[in-house]
CSV table of C-alpha atoms in Angstrom, one decimal:
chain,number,residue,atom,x,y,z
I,1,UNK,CA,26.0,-65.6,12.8
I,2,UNK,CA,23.1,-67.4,14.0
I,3,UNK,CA,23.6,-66.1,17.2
I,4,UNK,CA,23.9,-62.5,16.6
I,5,UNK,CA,20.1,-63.3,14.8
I,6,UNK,CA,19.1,-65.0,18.3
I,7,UNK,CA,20.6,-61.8,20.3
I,8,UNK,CA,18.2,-59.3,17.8
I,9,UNK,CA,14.7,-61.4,18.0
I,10,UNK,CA,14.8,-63.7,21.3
I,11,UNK,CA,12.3,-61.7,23.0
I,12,UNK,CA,10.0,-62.0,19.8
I,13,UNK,CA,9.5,-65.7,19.8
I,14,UNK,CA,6.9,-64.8,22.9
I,15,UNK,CA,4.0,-63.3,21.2
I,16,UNK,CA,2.4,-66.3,21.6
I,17,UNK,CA,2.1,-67.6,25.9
I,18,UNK,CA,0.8,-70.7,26.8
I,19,UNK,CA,-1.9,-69.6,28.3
I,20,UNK,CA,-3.4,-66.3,29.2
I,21,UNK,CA,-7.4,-66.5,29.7
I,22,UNK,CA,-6.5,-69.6,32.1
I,23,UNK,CA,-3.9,-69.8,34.9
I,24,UNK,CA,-1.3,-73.0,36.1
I,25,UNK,CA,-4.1,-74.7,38.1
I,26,UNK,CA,-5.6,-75.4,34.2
I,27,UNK,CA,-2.7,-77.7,34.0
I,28,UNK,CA,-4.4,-80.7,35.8
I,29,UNK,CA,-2.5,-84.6,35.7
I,30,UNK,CA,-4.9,-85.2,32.5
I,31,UNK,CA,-3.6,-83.6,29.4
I,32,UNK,CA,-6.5,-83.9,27.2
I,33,UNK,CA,-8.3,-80.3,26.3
I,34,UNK,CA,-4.6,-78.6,26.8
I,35,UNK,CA,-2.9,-77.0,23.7
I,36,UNK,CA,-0.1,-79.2,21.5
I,37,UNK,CA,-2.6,-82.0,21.6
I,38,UNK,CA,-3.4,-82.8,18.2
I,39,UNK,CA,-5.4,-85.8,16.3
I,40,UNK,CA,-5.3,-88.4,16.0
I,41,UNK,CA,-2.2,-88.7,18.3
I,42,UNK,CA,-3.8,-87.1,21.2
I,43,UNK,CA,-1.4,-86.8,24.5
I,44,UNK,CA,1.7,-88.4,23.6
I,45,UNK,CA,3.1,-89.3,27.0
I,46,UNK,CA,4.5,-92.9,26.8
I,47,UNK,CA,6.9,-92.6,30.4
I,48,UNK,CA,3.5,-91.5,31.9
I,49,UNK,CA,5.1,-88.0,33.4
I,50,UNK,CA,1.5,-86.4,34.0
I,51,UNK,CA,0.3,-89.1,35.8
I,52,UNK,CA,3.3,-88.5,37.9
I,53,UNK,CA,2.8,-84.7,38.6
I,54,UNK,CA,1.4,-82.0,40.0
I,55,UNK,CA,-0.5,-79.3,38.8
I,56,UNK,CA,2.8,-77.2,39.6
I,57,UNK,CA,4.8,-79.8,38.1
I,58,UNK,CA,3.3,-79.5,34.8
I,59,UNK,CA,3.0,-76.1,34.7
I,60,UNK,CA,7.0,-76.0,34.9
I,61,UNK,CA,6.7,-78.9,33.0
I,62,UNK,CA,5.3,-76.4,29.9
I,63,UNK,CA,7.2,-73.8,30.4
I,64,UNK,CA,10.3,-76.0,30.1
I,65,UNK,CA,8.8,-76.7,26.6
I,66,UNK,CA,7.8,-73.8,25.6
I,67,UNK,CA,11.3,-71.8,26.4
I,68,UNK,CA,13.6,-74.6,24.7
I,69,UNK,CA,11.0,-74.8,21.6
I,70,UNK,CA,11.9,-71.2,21.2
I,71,UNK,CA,15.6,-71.0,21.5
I,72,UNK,CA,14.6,-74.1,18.9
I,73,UNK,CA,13.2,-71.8,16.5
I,74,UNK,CA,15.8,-69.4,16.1
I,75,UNK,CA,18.5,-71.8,16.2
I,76,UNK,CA,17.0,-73.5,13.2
I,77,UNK,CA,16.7,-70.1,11.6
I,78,UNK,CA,19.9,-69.2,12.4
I,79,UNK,CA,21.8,-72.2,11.0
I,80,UNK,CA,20.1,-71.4,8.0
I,81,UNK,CA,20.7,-68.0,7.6
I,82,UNK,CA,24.2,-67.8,9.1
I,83,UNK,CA,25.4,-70.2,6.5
I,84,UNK,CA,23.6,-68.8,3.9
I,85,UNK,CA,25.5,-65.4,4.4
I,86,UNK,CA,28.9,-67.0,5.3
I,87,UNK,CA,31.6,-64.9,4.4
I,88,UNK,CA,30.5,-62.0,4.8
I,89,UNK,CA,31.4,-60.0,7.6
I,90,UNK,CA,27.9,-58.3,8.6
I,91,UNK,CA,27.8,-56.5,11.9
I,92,UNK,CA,32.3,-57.6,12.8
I,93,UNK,CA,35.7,-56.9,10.9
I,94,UNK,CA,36.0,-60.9,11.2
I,95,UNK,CA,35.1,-63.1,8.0
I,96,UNK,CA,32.8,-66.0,9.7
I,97,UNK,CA,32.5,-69.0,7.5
I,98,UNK,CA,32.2,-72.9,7.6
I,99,UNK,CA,29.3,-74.8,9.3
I,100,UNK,CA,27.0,-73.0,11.9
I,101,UNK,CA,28.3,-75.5,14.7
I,102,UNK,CA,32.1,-73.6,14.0
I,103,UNK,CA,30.9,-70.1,14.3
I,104,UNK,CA,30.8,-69.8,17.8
I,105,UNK,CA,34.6,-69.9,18.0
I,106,UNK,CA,35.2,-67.1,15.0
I,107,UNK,CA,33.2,-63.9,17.0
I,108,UNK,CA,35.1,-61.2,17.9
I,109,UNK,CA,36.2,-60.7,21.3
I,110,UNK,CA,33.5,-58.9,23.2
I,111,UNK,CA,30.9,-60.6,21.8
I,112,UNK,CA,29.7,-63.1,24.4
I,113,UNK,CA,29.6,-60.3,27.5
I,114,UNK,CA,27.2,-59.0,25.2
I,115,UNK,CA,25.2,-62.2,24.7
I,116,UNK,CA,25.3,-63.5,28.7
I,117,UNK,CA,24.7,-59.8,29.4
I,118,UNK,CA,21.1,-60.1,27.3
I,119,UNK,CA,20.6,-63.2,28.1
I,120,UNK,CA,20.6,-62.6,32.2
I,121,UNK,CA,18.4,-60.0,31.7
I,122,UNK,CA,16.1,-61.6,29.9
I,123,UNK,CA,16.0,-64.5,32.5
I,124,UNK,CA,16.0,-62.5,35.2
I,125,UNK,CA,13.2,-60.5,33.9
I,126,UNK,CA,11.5,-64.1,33.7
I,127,UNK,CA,12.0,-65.5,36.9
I,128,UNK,CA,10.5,-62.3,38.4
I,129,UNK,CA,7.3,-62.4,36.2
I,130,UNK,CA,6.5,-66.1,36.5
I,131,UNK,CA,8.5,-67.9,39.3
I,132,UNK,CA,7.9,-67.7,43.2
I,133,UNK,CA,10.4,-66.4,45.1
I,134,UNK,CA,12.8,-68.7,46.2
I,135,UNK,CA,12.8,-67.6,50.0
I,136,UNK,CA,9.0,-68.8,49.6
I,137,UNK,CA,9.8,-71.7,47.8
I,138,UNK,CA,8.9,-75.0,49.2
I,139,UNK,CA,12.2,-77.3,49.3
I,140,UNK,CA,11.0,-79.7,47.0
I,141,UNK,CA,10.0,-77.9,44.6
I,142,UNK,CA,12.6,-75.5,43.0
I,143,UNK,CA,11.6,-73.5,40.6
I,144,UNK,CA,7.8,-73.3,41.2
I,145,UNK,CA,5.5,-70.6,39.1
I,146,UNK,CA,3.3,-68.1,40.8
I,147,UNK,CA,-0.3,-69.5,40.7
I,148,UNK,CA,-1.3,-66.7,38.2
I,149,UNK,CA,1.3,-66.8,35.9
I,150,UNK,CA,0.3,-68.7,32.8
I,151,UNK,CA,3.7,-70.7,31.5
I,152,UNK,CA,5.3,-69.0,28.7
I,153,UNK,CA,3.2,-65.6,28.9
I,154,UNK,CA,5.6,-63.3,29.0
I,155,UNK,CA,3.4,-60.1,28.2
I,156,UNK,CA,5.3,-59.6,24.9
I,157,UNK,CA,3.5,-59.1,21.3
I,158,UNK,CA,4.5,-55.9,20.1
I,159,UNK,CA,2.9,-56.8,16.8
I,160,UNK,CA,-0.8,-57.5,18.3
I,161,UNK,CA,-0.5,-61.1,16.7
I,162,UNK,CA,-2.4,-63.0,19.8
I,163,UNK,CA,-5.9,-63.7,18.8
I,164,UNK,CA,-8.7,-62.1,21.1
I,165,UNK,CA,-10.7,-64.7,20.3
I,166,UNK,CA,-10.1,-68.3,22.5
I,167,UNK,CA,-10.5,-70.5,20.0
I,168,UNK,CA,-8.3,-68.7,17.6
I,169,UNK,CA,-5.8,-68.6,20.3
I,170,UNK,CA,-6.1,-72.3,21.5
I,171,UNK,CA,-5.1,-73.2,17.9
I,172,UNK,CA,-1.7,-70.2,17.7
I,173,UNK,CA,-0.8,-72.1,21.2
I,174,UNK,CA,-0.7,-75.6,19.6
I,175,UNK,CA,1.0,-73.9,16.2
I,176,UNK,CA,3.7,-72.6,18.7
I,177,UNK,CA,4.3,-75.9,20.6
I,178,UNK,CA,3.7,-78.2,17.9
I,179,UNK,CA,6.8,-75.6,15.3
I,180,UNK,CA,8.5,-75.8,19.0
I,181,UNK,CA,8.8,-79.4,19.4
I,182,UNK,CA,9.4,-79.6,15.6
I,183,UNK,CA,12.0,-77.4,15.8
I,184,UNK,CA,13.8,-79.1,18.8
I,185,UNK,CA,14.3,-82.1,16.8
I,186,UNK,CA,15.5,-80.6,13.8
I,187,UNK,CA,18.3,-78.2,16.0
I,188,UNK,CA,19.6,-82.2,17.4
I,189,UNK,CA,19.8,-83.0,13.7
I,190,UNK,CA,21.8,-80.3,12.3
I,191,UNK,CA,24.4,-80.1,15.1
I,192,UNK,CA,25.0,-83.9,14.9
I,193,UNK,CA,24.6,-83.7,11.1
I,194,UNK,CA,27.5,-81.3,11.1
I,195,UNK,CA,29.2,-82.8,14.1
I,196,UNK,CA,29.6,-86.0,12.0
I,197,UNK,CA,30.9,-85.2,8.7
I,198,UNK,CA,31.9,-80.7,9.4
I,199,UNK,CA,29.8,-79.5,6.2
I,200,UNK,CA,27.4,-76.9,6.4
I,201,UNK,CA,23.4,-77.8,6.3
I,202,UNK,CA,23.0,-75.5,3.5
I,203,UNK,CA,26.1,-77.4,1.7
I,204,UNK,CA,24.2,-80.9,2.1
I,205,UNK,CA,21.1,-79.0,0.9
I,206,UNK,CA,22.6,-77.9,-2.4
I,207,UNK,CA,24.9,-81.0,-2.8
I,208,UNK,CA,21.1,-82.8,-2.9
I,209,UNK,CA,19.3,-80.5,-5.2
């Protein structure tokens, strides 16, 4: 279930780029003054990786973050809600129950062409906004961003929700990384949480209430 709610609103978790008014080369080897920095904690980067990279480096670096903290998001929401509706059969014939991690083995067939199908057009559509093209590509550095494409913009709020003001959107950037990294964290805790003992995260919620 959670990932028929990931197939519907992927897209929608991009409202909010990394950076628009600024481009990659605002990515320097100093973090400070970037968004997700928050006090008193400041940069948190104990393995020193900035000190280590390049301005393109970092730039990948962020939109590295920014993509998995969004697949984050809706995985979190879709434990949540996919257990939470269990049973039902919603948009298949086939009754889907048990814990979110068991699921993705009681789809109907036809279902994942449908889901790699989005998702490689969705990607695809990525790599052409933001990366360089291979063929120009230094060897060393796969996967490099065009120096005007801002990590994680991928022209896509069909609700208007990015600020016009830069402050305003400074502080929506940290929001997204900061629920992002949040949200990473918590996704590792429910699939091993579930892994471990095969109950549902809404079951262990209600069993504790």
């Amino acid at each position: 279930m959670k990932l028929i709610l990931a197939s519907l609103i992927a897209s929608a978790a991009a409202f909010a780029p990394s950076q628009v008014a600024q481009t990659s080369t605002a990515l320097s080897a100093s973090l400070d003054g970037l968004p997700g920095a928050l006090a008193p904690a400041g940069v948190f980067d104990p393995l020193g990786l900035a000190e280590k990279a390049t301005d393109a480096t970092l730039a990948r670096y962020r939109e590295a973050e920014l993509a998995h903290g969004r697949v984050a998001m809706l995985a979190v929401i879709g434990f949540l809600v996919g257990e939470k509706v269990e049973g039902s059969s919603f948009l298949f014939d086939a009754q889907i129950s048990g814990p979110a991690i068991t699921h993705i083995t009681q789809v109907p067939d036809g279902f994942w062409p449908v889901i790699i199908a989005f998702v490689g057009a969705y990607e695809a559509q990525r790599a052409e906004t933001g990366w360089v093209d291979p063929a120009d590509c230094p060897v060393d550095q796969p996967g490099m961003l065009k120096s005007d494409y801002a990590p994680g913009d991928l022209k896509f709020d069909p609700f208007g929700l990015m600020p016009e003001d830069a402050e305003e959107f400074e502080i929506m950037q940290t929001k997204e990384l900061q629920n992002g990294r949040l949200a990473m964290l918590a996704a590792a805790g429910f699939l091993a949480q579930e892994a471990v003992d095969g109950k549902g995260i809404i079951e262990h919620f209600t069993a504790s209430a």
